[in-house]
PDB file of C-alpha atoms in Angstrom:
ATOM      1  CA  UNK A 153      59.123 -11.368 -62.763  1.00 35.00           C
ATOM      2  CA  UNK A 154      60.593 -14.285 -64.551  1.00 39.00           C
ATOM      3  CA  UNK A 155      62.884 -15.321 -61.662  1.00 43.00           C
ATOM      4  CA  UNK A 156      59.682 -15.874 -59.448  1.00 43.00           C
ATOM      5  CA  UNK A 157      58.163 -17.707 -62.391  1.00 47.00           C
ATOM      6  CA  UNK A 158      61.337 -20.309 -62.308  1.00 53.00           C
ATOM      7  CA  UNK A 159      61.440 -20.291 -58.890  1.00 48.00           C
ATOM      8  CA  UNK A 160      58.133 -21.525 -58.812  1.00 50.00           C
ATOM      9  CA  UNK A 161      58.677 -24.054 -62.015  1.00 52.00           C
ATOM     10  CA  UNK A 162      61.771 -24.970 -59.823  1.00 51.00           C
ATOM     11  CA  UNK A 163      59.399 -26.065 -56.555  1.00 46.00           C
ATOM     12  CA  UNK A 164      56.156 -26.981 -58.545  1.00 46.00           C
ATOM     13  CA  UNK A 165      57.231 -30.440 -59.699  1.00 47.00           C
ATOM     14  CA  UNK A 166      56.306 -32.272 -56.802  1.00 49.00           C
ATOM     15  CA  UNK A 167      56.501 -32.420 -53.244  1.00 48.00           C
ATOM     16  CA  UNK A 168      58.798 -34.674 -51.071  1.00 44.00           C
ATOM     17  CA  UNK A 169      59.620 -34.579 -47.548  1.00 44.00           C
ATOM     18  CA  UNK A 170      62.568 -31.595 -47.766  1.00 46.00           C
ATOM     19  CA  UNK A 171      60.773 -29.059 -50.013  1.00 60.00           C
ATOM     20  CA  UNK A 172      59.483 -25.673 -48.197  1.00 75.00           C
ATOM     21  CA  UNK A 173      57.429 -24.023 -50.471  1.00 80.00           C
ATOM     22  CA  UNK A 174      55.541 -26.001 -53.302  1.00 80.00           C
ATOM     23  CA  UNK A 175      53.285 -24.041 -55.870  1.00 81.00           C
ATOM     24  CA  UNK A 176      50.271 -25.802 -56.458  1.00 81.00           C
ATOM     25  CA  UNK A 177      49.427 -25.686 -59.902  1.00 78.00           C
ATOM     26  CA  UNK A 178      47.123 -27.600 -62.331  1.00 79.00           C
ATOM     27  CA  UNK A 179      44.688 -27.350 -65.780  1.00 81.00           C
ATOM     28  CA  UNK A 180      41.603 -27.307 -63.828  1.00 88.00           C
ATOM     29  CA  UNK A 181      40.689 -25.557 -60.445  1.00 89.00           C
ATOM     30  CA  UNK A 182      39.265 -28.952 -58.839  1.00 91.00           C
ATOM     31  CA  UNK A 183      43.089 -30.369 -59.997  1.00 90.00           C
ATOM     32  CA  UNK A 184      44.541 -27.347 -58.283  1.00 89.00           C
ATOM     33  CA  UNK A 185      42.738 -28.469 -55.072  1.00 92.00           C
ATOM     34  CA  UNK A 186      44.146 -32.337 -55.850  1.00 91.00           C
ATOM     35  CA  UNK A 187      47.406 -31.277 -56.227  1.00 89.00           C
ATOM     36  CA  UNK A 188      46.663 -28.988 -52.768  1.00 90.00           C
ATOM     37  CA  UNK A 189      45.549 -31.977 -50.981  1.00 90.00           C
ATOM     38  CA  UNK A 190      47.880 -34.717 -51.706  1.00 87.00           C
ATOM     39  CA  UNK A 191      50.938 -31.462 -51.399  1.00 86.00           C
ATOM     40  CA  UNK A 192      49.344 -31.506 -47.637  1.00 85.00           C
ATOM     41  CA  UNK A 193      48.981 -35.175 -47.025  1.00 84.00           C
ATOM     42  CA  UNK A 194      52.979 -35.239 -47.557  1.00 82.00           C
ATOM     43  CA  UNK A 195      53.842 -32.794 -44.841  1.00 80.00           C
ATOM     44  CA  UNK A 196      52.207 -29.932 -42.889  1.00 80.00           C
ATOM     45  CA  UNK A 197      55.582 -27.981 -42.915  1.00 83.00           C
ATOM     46  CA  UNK A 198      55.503 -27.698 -46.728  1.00 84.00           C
ATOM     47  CA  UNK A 199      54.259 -23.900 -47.414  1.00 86.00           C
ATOM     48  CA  UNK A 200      51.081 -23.974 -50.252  1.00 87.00           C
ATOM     49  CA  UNK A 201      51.154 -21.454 -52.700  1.00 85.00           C
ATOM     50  CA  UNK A 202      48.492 -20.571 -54.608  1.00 86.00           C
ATOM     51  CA  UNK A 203      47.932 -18.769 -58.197  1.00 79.00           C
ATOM     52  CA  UNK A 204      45.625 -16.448 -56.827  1.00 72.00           C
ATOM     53  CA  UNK A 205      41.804 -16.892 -58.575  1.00 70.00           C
ATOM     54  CA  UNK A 206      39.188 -14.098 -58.944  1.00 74.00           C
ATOM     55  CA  UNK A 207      36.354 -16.979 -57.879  1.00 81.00           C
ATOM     56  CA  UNK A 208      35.472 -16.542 -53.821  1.00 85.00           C
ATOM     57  CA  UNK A 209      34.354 -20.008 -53.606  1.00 88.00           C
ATOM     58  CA  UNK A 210      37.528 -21.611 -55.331  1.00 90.00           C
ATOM     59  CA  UNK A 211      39.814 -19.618 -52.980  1.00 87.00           C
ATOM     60  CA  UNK A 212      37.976 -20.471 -49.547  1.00 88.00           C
ATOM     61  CA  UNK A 213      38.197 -24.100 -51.009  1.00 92.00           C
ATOM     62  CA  UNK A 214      41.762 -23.456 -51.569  1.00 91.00           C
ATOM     63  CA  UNK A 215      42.390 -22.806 -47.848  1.00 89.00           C
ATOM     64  CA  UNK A 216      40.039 -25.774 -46.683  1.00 90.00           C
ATOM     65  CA  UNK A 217      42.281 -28.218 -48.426  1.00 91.00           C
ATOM     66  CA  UNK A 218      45.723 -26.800 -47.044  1.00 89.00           C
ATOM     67  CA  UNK A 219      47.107 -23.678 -49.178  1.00 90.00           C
ATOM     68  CA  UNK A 220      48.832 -21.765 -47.144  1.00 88.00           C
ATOM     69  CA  UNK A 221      48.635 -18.666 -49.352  1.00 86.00           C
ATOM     70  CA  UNK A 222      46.957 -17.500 -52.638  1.00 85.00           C
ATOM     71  CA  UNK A 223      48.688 -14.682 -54.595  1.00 80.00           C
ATOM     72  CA  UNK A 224      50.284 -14.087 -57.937  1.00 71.00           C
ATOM     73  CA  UNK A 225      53.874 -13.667 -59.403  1.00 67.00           C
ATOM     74  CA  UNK A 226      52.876  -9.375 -59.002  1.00 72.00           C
ATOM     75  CA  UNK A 227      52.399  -9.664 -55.685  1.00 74.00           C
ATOM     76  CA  UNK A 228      55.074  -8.404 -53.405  1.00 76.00           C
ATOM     77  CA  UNK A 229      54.106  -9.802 -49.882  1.00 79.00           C
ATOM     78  CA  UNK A 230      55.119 -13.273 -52.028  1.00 77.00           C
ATOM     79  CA  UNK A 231      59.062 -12.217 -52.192  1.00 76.00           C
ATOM     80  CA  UNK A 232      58.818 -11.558 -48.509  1.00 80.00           C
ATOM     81  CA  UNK A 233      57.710 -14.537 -47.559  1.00 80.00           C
ATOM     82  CA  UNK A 234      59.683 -16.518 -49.792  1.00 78.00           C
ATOM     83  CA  UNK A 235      62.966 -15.061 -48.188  1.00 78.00           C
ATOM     84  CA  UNK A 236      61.660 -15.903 -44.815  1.00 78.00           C
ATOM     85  CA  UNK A 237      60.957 -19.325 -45.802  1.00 78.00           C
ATOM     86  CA  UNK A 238      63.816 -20.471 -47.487  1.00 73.00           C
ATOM     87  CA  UNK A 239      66.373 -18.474 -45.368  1.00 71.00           C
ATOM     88  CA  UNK A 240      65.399 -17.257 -42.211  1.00 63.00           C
ATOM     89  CA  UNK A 241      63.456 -20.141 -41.245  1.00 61.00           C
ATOM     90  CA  UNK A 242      65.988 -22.727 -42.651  1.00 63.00           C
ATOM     91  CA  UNK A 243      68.727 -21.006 -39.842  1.00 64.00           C
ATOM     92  CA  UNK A 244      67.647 -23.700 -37.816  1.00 69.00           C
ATOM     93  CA  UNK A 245      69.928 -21.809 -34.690  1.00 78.00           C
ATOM     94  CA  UNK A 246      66.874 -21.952 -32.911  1.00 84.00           C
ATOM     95  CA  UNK A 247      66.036 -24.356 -29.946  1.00 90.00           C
ATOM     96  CA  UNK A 248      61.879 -23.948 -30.053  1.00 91.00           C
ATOM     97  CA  UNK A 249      59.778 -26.415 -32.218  1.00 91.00           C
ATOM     98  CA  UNK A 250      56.109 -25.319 -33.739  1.00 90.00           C
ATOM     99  CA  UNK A 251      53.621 -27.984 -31.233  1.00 89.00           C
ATOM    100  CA  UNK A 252      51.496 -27.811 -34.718  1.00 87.00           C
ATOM    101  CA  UNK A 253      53.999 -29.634 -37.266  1.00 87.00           C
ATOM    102  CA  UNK A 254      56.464 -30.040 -35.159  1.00 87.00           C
ATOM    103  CA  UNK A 255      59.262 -28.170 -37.128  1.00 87.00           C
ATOM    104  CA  UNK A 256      62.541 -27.537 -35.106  1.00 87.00           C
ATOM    105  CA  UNK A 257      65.351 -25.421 -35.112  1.00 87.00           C
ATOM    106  CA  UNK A 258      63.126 -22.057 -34.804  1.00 88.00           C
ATOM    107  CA  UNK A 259      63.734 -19.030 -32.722  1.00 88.00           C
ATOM    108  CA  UNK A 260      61.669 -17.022 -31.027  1.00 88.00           C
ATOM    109  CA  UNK A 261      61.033 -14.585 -33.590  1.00 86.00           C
ATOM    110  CA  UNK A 262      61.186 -17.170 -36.556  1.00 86.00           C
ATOM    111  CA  UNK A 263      58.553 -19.429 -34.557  1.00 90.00           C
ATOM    112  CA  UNK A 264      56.038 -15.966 -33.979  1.00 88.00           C
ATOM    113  CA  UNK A 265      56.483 -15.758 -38.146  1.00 86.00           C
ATOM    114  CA  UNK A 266      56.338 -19.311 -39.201  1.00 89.00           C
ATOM    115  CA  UNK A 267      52.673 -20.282 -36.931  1.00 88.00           C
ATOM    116  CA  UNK A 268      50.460 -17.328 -38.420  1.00 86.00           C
ATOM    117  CA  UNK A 269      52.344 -18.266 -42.281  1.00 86.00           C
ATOM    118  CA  UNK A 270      51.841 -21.786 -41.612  1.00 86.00           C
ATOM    119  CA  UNK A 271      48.375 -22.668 -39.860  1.00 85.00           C
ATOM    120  CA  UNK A 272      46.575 -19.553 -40.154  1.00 80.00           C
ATOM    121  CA  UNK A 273      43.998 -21.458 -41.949  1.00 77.00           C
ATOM    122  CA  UNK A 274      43.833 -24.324 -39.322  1.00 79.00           C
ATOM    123  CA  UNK A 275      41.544 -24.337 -36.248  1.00 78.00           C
ATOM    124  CA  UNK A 276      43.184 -22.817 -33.348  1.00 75.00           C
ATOM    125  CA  UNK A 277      45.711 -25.308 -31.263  1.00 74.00           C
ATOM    126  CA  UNK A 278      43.440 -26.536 -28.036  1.00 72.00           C
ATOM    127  CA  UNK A 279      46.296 -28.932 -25.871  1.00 77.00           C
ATOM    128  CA  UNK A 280      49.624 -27.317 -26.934  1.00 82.00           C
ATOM    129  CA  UNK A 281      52.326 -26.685 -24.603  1.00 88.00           C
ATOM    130  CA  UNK A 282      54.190 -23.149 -25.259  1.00 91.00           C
ATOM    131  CA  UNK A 283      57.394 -23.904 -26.394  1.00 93.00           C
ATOM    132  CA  UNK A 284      58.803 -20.779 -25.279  1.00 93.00           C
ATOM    133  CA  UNK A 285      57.280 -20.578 -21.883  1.00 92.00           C
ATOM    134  CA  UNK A 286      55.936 -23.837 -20.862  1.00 90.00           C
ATOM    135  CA  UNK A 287      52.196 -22.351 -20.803  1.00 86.00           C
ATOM    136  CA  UNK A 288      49.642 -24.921 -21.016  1.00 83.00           C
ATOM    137  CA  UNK A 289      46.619 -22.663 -20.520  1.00 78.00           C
ATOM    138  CA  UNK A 290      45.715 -19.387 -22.834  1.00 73.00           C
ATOM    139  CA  UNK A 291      43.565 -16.795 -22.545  1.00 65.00           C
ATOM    140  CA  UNK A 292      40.712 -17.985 -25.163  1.00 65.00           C
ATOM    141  CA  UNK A 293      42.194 -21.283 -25.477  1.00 69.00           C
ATOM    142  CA  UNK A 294      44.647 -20.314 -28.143  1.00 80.00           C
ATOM    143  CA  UNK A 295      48.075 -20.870 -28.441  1.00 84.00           C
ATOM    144  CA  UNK A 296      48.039 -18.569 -31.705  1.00 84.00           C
ATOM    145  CA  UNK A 297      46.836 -15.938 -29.258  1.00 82.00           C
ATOM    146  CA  UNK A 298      48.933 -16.615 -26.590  1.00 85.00           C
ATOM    147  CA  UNK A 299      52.003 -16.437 -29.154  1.00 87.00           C
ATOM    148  CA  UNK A 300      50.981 -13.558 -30.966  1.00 85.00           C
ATOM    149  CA  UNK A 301      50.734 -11.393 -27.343  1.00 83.00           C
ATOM    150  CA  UNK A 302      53.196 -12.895 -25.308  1.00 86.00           C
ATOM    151  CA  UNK A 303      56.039 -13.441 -27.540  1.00 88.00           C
ATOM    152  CA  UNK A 304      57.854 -11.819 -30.524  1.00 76.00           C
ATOM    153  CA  UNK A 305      58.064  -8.543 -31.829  1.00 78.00           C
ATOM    154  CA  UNK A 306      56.510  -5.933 -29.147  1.00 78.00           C
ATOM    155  CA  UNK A 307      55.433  -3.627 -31.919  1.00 77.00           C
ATOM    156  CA  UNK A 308      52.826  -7.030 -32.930  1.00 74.00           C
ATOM    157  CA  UNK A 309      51.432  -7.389 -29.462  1.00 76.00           C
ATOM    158  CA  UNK A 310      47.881  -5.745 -28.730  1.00 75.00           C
ATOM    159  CA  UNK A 311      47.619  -3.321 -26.015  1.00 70.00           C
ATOM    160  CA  UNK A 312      47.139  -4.782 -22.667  1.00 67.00           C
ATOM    161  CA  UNK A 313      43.900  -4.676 -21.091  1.00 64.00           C
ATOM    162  CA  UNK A 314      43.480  -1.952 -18.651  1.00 61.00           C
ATOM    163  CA  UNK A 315      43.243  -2.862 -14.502  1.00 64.00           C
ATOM    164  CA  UNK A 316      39.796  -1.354 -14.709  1.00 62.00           C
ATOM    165  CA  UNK A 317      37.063  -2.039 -17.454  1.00 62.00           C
ATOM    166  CA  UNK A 318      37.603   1.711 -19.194  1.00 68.00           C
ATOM    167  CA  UNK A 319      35.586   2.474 -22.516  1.00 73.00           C
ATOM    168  CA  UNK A 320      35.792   5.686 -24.391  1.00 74.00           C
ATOM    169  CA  UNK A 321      33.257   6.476 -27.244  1.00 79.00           C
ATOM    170  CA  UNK A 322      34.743   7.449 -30.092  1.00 80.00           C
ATOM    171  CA  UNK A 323      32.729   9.052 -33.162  1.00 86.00           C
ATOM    172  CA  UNK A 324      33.652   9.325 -36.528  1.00 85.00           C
ATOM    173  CA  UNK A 325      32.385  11.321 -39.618  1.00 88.00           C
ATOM    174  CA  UNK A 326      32.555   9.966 -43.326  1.00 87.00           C
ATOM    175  CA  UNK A 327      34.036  12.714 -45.120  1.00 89.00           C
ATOM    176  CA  UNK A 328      31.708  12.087 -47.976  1.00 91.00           C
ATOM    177  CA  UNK A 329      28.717  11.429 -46.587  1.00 91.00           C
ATOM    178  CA  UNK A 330      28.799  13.276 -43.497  1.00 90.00           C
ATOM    179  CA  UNK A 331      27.208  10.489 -41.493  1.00 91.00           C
ATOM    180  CA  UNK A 332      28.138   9.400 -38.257  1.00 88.00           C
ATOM    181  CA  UNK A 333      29.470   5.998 -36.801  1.00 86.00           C
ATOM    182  CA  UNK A 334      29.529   6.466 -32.933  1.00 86.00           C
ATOM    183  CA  UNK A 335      31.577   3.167 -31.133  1.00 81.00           C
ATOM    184  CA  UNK A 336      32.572   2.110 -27.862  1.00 77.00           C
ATOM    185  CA  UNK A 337      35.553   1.046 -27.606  1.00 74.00           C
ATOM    186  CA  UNK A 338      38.015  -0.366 -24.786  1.00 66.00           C
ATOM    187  CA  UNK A 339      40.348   2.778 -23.405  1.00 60.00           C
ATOM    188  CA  UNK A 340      43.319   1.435 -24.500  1.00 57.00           C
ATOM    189  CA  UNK A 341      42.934   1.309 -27.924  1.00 57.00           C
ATOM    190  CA  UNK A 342      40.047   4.035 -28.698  1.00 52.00           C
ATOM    191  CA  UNK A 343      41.644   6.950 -31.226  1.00 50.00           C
ATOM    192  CA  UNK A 344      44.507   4.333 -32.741  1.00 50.00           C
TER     193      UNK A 344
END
C-alpha cells in the first residue's frame, strides 16, 4: 500500500491548526507518545494515528496521551476512516458543531461518526448541550450515549427498553466442549 504510506509521509511532518489526520511517528516508543502529546496540545480536532505496536502497555499509553487510533498501513478499517475524514467530514453542509472540540459544519450523520472517531478515548461529556436536540440531561450522564441512541443511523441504535422489566434466559452450548453458559438477559435483545 504505498499510496497510504505517502499519504501518511504527506500528513506526518507536523501538525498545524488545518491538518485532519496526523500520523504520529518517531525512533522510540516514548518519542511516539511526545510526538502524540504535543500533536494533541495543537488541536483536539486533529485525528491521531498510530503505527499499531504488539506491546499492551505502549498502546493503552498511546490512547492516554491522545491517539485517536492505532493500526497499520494493512489495515482496512484505516482507508475507511481516512475517506470519512478528509471528505465527508470536510462537507462542512452541516449546521451542528461537536460540544467536545467544537468542530462545525457537521451533519447529523457526520457528527454521530466524527464523536465515537474522535473522543472515544476521552471521559464521557458531563455538561454538554445536544446539538441536535437541545438535551441537556442523558440517560447515564452521557452525551456519547445519548448520541449514539437518539440520533444517526437507526440500524446503530440499541433496542429500546421494554415498558415492563422482561428477562429471558438464554443458554448456550460450546460446540467443543459441550459446556454450558446459561444468561439472563433483557427480552429485547436475548437470541440476537
Amino acid at each position: 500500500m504505498s499510496g497510504l504510506s505517502e499519504f501518511f509521509q504527506k500528513h506526518s511532518s507536523g501538525v498545524k491548526e488545518n491538518n485532519r489526520i496526523y500520523y504520529a511517528t518517531g525512533d522510540t516508543q516514548k518519542q511516539v507518545l511526545e510526538n502524540i502529546k504535543k500533536a494533541r496540545k495543537v488541536s483536539k480536532q486533529v485525528y491521531i494515528i498510530v503505527d499499531c505496536i504488539q506491546d499492551p502497555r505502549f498502546r493503552l499509553d498511546a490512547f492516554a496521551a491522545g491517539a485517536s487510533m492505532l493500526a497499520n498501513e494493512n489495515d482496512p478499517t484505516i482507508i475507511e476512516v481516512i475517506e470519512f475524514i478528509t471528505t465527508k467530514q470536510q462537507q462542512k453542509n452541516g449546521k451542528y458543531s461537536c460540544p467536545v472540540c467544537n468542530m462545525s459544519g457537521l451533519t447529523e450523520d457526520s457528527l454521530c461518526r466524527h464523536v465515537p472517531l474522535y473522543h472515544q478515548a476521552e471521559p464521557n461529556v458531563q455538561n454538554a448541550t445536544c446539538p441536535i436536540c437541545s438535551a441537556k440531561k442523558f440517560s447515564y450522564n452521557s452525551f456519547e450515549f445519548h448520541l449514539h441512541n437518539m440520533h444517526g443511523p437507526l440500524e446503530g441504535r440499541e433496542e429500546p427498553t421494554p415498558m415492563f422489566a422482561a428477562f429471558a434466559w438464554v443458554i448456550v452450548r460450546h460446540p467443543e466442549t459441550k459446556r454450558y453458559l446459561i444468561s439472563n438477559e433483557p427480552a429485547c435483545i436475548a437470541g440476537k
